[in-house]
Coordinates of C-alpha atoms in Angstrom, one line a residue:
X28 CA 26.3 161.3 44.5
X29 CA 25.8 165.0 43.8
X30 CA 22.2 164.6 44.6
X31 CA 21.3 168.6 45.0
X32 CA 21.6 168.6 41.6
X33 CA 18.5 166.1 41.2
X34 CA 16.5 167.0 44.4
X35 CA 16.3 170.7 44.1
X36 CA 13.6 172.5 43.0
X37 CA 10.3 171.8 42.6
X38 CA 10.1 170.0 39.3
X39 CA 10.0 166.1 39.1
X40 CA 13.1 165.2 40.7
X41 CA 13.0 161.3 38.3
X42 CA 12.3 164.0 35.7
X43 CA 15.6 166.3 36.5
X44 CA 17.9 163.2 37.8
X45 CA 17.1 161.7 34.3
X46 CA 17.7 164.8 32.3
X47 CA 21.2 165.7 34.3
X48 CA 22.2 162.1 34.5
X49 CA 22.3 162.0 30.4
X50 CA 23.8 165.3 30.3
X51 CA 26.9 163.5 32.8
X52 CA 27.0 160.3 31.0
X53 CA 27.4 162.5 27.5
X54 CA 30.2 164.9 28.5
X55 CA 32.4 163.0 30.5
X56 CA 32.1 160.4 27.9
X57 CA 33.4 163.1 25.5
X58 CA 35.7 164.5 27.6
X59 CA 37.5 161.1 27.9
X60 CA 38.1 161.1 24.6
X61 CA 40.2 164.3 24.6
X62 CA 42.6 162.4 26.8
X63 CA 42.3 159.0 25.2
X64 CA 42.9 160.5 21.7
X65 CA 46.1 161.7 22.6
X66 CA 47.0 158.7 23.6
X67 CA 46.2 157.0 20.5
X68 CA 43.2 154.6 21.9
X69 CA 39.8 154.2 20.8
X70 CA 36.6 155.8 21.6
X71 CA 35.6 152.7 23.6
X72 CA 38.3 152.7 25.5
X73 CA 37.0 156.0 26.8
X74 CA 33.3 155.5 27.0
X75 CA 34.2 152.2 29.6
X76 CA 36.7 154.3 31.2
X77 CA 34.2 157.3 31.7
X78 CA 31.4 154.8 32.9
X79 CA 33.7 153.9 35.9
X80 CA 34.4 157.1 37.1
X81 CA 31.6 158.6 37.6
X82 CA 29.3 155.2 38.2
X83 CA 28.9 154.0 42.2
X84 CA 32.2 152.6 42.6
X85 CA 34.3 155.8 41.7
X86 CA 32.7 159.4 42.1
X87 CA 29.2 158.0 42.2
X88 CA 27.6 161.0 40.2
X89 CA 24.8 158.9 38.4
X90 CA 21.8 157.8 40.7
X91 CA 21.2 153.7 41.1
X92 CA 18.0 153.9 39.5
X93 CA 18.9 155.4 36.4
X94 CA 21.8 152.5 35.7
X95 CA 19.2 149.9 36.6
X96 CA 15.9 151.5 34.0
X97 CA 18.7 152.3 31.4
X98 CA 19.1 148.8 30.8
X99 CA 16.9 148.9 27.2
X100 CA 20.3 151.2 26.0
X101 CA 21.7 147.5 25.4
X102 CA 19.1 146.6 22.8
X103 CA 19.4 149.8 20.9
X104 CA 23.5 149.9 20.4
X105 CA 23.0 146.1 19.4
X106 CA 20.2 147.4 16.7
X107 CA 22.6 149.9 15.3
X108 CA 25.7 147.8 15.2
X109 CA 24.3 144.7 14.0
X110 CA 22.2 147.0 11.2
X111 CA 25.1 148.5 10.3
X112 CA 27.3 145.3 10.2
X113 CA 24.4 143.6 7.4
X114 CA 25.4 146.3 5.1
X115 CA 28.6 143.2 4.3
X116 CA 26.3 140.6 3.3
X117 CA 26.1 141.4 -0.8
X118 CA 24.7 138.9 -2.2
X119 CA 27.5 139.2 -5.1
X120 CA 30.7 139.1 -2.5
X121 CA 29.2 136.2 -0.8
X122 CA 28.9 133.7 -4.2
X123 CA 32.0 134.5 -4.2
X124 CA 33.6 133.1 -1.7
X125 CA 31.1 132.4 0.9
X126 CA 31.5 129.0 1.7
X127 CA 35.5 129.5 2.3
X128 CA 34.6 132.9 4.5
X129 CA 32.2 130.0 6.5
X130 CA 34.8 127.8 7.1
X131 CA 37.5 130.3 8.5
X132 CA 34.8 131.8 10.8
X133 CA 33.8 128.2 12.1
X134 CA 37.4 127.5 12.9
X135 CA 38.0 130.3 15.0
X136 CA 34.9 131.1 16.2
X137 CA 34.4 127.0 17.6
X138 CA 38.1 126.8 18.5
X139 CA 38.2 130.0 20.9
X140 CA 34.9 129.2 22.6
X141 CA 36.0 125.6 23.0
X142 CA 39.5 126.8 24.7
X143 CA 37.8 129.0 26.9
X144 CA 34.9 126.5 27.9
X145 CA 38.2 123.7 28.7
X146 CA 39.9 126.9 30.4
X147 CA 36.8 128.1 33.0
X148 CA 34.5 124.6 33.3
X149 CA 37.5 122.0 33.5
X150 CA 41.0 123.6 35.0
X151 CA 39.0 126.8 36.9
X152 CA 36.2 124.8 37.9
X153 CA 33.8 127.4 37.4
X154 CA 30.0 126.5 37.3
X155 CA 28.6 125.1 34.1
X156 CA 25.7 127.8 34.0
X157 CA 28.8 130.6 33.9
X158 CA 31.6 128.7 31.8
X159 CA 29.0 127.8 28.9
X160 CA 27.6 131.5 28.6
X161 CA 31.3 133.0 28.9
X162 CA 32.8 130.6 26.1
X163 CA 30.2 131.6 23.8
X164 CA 30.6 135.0 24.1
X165 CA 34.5 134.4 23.2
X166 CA 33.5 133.7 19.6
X167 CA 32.6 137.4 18.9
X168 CA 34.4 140.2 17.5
X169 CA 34.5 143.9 17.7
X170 CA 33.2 145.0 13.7
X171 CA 33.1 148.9 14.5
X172 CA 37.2 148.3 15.5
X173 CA 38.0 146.5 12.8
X174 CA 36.4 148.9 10.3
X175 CA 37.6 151.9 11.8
X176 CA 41.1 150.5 11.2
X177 CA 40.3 149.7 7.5
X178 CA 39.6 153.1 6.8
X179 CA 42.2 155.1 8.3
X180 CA 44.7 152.8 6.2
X181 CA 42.6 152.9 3.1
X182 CA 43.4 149.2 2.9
X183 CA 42.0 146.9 0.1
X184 CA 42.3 143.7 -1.4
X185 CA 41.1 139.9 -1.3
X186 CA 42.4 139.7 2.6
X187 CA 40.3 142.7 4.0
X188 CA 37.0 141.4 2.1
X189 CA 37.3 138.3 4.3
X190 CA 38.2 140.1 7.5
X191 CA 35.4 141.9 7.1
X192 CA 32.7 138.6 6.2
X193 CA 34.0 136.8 9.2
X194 CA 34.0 139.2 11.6
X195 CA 29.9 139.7 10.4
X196 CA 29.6 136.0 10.4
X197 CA 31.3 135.9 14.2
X198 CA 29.3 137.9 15.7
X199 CA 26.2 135.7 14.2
X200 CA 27.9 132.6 15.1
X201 CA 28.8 133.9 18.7
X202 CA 24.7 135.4 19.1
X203 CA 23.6 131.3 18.3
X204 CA 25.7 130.1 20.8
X205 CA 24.8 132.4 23.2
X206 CA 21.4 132.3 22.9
X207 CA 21.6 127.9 23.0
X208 CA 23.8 128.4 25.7
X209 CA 21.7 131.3 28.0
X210 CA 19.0 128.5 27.8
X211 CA 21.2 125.7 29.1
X212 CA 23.1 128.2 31.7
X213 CA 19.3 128.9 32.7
X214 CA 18.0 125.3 33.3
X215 CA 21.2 124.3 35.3
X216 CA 21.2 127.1 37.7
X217 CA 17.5 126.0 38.1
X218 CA 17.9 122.6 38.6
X219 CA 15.5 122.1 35.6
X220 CA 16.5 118.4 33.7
X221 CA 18.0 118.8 30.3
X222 CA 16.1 118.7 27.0
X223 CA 16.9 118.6 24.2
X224 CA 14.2 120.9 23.3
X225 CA 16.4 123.8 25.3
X226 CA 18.9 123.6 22.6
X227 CA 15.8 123.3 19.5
X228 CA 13.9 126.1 20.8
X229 CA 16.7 129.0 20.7
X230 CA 17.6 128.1 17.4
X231 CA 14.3 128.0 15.9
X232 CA 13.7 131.3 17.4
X233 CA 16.4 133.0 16.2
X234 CA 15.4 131.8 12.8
X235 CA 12.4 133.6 13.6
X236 CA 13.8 136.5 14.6
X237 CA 16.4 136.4 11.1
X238 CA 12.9 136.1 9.1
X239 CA 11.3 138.8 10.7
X240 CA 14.1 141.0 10.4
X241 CA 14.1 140.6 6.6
X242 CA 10.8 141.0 6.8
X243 CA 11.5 144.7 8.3
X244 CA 14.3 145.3 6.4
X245 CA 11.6 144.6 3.0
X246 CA 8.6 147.3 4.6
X247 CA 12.5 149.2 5.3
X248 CA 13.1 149.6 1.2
X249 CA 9.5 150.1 0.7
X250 CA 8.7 153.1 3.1
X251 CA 12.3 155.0 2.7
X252 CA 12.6 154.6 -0.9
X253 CA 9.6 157.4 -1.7
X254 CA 10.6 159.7 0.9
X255 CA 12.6 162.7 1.3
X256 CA 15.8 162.1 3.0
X257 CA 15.2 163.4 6.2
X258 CA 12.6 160.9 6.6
X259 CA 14.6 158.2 5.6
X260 CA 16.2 158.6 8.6
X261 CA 13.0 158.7 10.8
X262 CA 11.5 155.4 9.7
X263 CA 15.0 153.8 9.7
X264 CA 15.5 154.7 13.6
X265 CA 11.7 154.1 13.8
X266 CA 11.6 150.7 12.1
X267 CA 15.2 149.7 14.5
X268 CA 12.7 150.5 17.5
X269 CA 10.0 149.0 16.9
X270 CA 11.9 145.5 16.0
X271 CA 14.1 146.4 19.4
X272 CA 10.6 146.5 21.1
X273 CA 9.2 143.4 19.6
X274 CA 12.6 141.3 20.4
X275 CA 12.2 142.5 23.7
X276 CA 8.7 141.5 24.3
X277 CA 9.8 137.7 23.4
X278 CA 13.3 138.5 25.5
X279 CA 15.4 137.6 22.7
X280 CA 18.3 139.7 21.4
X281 CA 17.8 142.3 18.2
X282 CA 21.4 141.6 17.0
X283 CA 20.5 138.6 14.2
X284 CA 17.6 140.1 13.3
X285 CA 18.5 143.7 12.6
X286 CA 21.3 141.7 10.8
X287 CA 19.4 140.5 9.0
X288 CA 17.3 143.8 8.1
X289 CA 20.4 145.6 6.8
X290 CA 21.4 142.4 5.0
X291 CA 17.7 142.5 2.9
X292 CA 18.1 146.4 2.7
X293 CA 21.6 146.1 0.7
X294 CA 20.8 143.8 -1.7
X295 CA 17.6 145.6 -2.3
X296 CA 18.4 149.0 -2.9
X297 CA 22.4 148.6 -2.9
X298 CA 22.1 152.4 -1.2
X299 CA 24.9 152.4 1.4
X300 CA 24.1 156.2 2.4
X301 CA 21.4 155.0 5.2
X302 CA 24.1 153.1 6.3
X303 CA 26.7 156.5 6.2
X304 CA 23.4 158.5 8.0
X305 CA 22.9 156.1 11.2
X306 CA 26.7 156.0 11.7
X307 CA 26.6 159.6 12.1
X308 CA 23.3 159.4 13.7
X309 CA 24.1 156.9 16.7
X310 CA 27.2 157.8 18.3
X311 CA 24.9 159.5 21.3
X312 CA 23.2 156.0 22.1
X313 CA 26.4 153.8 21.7
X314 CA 28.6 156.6 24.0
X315 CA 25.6 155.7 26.7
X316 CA 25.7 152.6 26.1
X317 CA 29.2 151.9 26.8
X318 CA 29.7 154.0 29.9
X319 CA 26.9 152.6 31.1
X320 CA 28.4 149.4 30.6
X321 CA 31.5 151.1 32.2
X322 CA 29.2 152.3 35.8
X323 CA 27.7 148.9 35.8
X324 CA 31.3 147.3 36.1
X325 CA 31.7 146.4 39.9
X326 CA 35.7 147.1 40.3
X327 CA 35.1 145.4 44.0
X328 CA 34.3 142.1 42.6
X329 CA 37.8 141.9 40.1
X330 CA 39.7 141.2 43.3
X331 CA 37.4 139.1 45.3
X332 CA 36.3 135.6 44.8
X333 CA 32.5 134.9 43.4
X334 CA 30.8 131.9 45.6
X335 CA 27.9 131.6 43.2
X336 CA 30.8 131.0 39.5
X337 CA 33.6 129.0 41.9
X338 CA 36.7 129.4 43.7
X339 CA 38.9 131.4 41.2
X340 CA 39.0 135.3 41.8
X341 CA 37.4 137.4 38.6
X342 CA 41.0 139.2 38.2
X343 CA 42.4 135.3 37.4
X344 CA 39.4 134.4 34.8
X345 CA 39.6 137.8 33.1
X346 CA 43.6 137.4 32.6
X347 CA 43.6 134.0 31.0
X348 CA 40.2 134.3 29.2
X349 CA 42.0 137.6 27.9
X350 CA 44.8 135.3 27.0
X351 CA 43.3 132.2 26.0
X352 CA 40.2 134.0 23.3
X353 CA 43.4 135.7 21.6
X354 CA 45.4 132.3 20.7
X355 CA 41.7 130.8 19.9
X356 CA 41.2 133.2 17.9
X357 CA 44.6 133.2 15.9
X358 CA 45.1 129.2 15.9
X359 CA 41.2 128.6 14.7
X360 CA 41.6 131.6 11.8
X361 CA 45.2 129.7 10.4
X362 CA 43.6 126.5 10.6
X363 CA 40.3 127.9 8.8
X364 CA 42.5 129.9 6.6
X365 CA 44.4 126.0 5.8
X366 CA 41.1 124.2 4.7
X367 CA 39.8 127.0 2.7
X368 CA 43.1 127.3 0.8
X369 CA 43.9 130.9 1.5
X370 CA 47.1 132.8 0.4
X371 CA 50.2 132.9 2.7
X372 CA 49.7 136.2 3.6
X373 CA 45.7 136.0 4.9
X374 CA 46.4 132.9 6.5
X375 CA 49.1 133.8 8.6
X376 CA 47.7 137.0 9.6
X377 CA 44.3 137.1 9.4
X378 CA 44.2 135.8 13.4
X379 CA 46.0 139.1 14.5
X380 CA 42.6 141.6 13.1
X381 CA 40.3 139.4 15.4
X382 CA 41.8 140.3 18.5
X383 CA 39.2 143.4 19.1
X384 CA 36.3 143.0 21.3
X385 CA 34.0 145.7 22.3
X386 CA 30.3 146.6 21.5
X387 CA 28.5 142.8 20.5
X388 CA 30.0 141.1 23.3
X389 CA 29.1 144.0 25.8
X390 CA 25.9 144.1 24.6
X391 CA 25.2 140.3 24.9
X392 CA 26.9 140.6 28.5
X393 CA 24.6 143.1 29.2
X394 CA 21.5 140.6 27.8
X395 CA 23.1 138.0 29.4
X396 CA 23.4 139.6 33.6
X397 CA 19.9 141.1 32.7
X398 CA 18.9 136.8 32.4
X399 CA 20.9 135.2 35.0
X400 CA 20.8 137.9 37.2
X401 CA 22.7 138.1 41.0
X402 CA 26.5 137.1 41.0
X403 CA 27.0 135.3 37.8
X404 CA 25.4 137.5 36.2
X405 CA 27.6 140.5 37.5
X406 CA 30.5 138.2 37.3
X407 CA 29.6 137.5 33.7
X408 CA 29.4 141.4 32.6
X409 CA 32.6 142.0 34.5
X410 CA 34.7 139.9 33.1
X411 CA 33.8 141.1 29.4
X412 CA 33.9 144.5 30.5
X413 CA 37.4 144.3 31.7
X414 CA 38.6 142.2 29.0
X415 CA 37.3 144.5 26.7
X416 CA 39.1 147.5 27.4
X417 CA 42.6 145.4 27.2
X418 CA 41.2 144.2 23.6
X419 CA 40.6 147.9 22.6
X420 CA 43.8 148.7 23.6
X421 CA 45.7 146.1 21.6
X422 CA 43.1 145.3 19.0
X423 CA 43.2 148.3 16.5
X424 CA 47.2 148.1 16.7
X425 CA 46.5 144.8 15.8
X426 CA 44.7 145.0 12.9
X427 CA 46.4 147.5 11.8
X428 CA 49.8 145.4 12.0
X429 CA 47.9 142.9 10.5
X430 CA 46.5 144.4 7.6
X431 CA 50.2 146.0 6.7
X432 CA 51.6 142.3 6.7
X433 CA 49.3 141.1 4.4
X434 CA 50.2 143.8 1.9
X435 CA 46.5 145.2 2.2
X436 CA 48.0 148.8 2.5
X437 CA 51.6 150.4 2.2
X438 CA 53.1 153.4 3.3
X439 CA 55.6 153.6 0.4
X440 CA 55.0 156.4 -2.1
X441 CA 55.4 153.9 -5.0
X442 CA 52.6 151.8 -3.8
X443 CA 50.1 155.1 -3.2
X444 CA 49.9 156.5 -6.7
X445 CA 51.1 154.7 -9.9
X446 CA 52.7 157.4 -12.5
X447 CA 54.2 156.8 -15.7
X448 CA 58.4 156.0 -15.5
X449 CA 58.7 157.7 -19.0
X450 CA 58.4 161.0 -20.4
X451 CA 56.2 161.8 -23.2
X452 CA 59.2 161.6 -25.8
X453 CA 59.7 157.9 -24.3
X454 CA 62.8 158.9 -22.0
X455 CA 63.4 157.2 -18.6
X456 CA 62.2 159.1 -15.7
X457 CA 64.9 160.4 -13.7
X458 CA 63.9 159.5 -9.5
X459 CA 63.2 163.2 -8.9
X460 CA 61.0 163.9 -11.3
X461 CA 59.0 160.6 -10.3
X462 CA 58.9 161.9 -6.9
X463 CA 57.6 165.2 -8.7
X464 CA 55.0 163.4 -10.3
X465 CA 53.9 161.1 -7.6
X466 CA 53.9 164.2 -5.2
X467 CA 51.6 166.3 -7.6
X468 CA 49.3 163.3 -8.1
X469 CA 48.5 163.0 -4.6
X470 CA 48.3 166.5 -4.4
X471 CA 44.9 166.3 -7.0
X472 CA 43.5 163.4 -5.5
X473 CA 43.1 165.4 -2.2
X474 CA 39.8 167.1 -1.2
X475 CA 39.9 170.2 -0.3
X476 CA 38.5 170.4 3.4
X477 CA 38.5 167.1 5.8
X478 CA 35.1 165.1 6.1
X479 CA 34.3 161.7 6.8
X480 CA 31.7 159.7 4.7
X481 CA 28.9 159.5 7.3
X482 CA 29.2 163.1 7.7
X483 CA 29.1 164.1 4.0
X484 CA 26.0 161.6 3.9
X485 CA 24.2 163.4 6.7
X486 CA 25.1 166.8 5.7
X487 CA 24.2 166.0 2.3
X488 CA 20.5 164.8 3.4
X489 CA 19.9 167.8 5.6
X490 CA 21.0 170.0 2.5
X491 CA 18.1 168.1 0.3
X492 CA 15.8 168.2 3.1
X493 CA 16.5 172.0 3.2
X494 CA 16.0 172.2 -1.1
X495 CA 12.7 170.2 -0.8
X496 CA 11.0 172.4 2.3
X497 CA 12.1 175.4 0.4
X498 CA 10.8 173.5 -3.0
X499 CA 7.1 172.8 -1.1
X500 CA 7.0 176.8 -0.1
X501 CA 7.7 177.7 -4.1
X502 CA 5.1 175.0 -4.8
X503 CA 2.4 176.4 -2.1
X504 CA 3.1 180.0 -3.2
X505 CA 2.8 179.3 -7.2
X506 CA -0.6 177.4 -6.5
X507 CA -1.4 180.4 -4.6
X508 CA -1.2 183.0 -6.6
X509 CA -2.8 180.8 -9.3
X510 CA -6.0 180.5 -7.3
X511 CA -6.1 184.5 -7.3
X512 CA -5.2 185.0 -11.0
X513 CA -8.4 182.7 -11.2
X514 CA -10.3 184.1 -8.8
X515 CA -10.1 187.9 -10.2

């Protein structure tokens, strides 16, 4: 560790490691992405990457006390991505096919856990406490992947709106189990007997939790609708805190509940720009996030063998549970796909977009070594650290693959822009001039300068903020000069 760089002078040196610590975490997580984009991999992929170079294992540039108070960064990239993921929970896309969307996410979601559990407690002979909170964690999905792959293709149709539904519904699925199963991998490691009451309790608490986020995500609607839009965005990130801080109090994950806040936010105000604002508001807190998922990954303990999970080297487990969660995933999404009575096309490739893995289970690692702390718990965040960056490396290709097969999206000028094949006389098109036409169509439909949605929606609240502080001067100044016209 570069440690002149927190020790000198005679400020706070907590103070000054804190501040130059961020300022590390921030630009080598950037920088990674210079290299990682030209190599066609996701953001992730870098932020992990970054995390182990310059965390204690590697260059060692980050002090051991800032990984270890940094640990709340967990709860706060959960509230963001599990907000952000309830924005897919219309009320109106759900009656319409929610019970099918319920079965496919059961299939897989139950089927790759189960294949994992079989996989680490009964071949690997790992310890129950481990095997139970690993297999749960297997049922997640990476959403931010999956819908970062929709929108560069543009893709559409009846097979992406149930990608997108189950991989919401995974991720709650996958937070149930893990928080029945954290209970159970607690007891055992204690030596406490099982109750049945270790499994009720969890799961009436997270019901808790899923009221209580509506409950936010109600006083959400309430307190932003009034406001100017700059504010919007203060009691959004305000309102994510406070339930962050609350969840934590209780040491129970945010994830279902600010689910369930965006959830009762959509369908009350159908007003998807918040949405558009945080994405282009949090990518500070999930870049530290991640590479501080990356500094906390122990690269010693991949090639060693953990006394405290069993006799199996980490490097083994992460290799077949890297294996073993992807032909969960795809067998449990066919057969799901079979019982709902979903077309060819969604049934046979609907498997392939669930491969990705990233921020949710990360997060609930992160949750997870925080509670069963020492070895396993390390082991535990390892393992889905390591497996993660293989699935970020495979799992956009895949879904991208995935959602071409389907016929979700095409790359064939025909299928981009429909023209007319006649003339306005009634003559047959000739092929040229429909390649004319199709050419010049696209042409129009292009806007004229590059920006993505979140950043229009940002840019366009800071322009309104800008209209209405300028709009409160003109008020001020006009009630001002009516007070003197009165006054003389």
């Amino acid at each position: 560790m570069i440690s002149f760089l927190y020790d000198g002078g005679a400020a706070d040196s907590s103070v000054s490691a804190a501040i130059i610590s961020i300022s590390i975490i921030l630009l080598s997580g950037f920088l990674m992405t210079r290299l990682t984009k030209r190599l066609r991999l996701p953001n992730v992929t870098a932020y992990i990457v970054a995390g182990i170079l310059i965390g204690p294992f590697c260059l060692n540039l980050i002090p051991k006390s800032i990984i270890t108070n940094t640990g709340f960064l967990s709860d706060i990239a959960l509230a963001f991505i599990a907000f952000g993921t309830g924005q897919f929970f219309r009320l109106d896309v759900l009656k319409k096919n929610g019970m099918k969307v319920l079965a496919i996410t059961l299939a897989e979601a139950i089927l790759a856990s189960l294949l994992i559990f079989i996989l680490t407690f009964f071949i690997l002979n790992l310890k129950l406490s481990f095997s139970i909170v690993l297999s749960a964690l297997a049922a997640t999905t990476a959403p931010a992947s999956t819908m970062m792959t929709i929108r560069q293709t543009g893709a559409k149709g009846d097979f992406v709106e149930t990608l997108l539904q189950v991989v919401a519904l995974d991720d709650i699925v996958g937070l149930m189990a893990y928080s029945v199963t954290i209970s159970i991998a607690v007891s055992s490691s204690t030596g406490e007997a099982f109750s049945l009451s270790r499994i009720f309790i969890p799961v009436l608490t997270n019901a808790l939790v899923l009221f209580l986020g509506a409950v936010f995500g109600v006083g959400l609607a309430i307190l932003v609708k009034p406001h100017s839009s700059d504010n919007r965005l203060i009691i959004s990130v305000a309102l994510l805190f406070a339930f962050c801080g609350i969840c934590t109090i209780f040491e129970v994950s945010p994830l279902l509940g600010c689910m369930s806040m965006g959830t009762m936010y959509i369908n009350l105000t159908n007003d998807d720009k918040l949405f558009k604002q945080l994405n282009y508001f949090s990518p500070p807190f999930l870049l530290m996030f991640f590479v501080r998922s990356g500094m906390s990954f122990d690269l010693k303990s991949l090639v060693n063998t953990s006394g405290s999970i069993g006799s199996s080297p980490l490097l083994l487990i992460g290799v077949l549970y890297f294996i073993i969660r992807i032909l969960g995933k795809y067998a449990g999404a066919f057969m799901g796909c079979l019982i709902a009575k979903k077309p060819k096309e969604t049934r046979n490739y609907l498997g392939l977009a669930l491969i990705p893995q990233a921020g949710v289970a990360i997060g609930l690692a992160a949750l997870g070594a925080r509670t069963l702390k020492g070895e396993t718990g390390n082991a535990l965040e390892t393992i889905i650290l390591a497996s993660s960056v293989l699935y970020e490396l495979i799992g956009p290709a895949s879904a991208k693959l995935s959602l071409y097969l389907s016929k979700s999206y095409s790359t064939k000028l025909e299928d981009l822009v429909d023209v007319s094949e006649k003339t306005p006389d009634g003559k047959e098109k000739t092929q040229l001039e429909l390649l004319i036409d199709r050419i010049q169509k696209i042409q129009k439909e292009l806007p004229s300068h590059t920006i993505n949605e979140a950043e229009e929606a940002f840019t366009e609240a800071a322009e309104q903020h800008n209209a209405d502080f300028w709009a409160e001067i003109q008020k001020q100044n006009m009630k001002e000069v009516v007070r003197k016209t009165r006054k003389n």
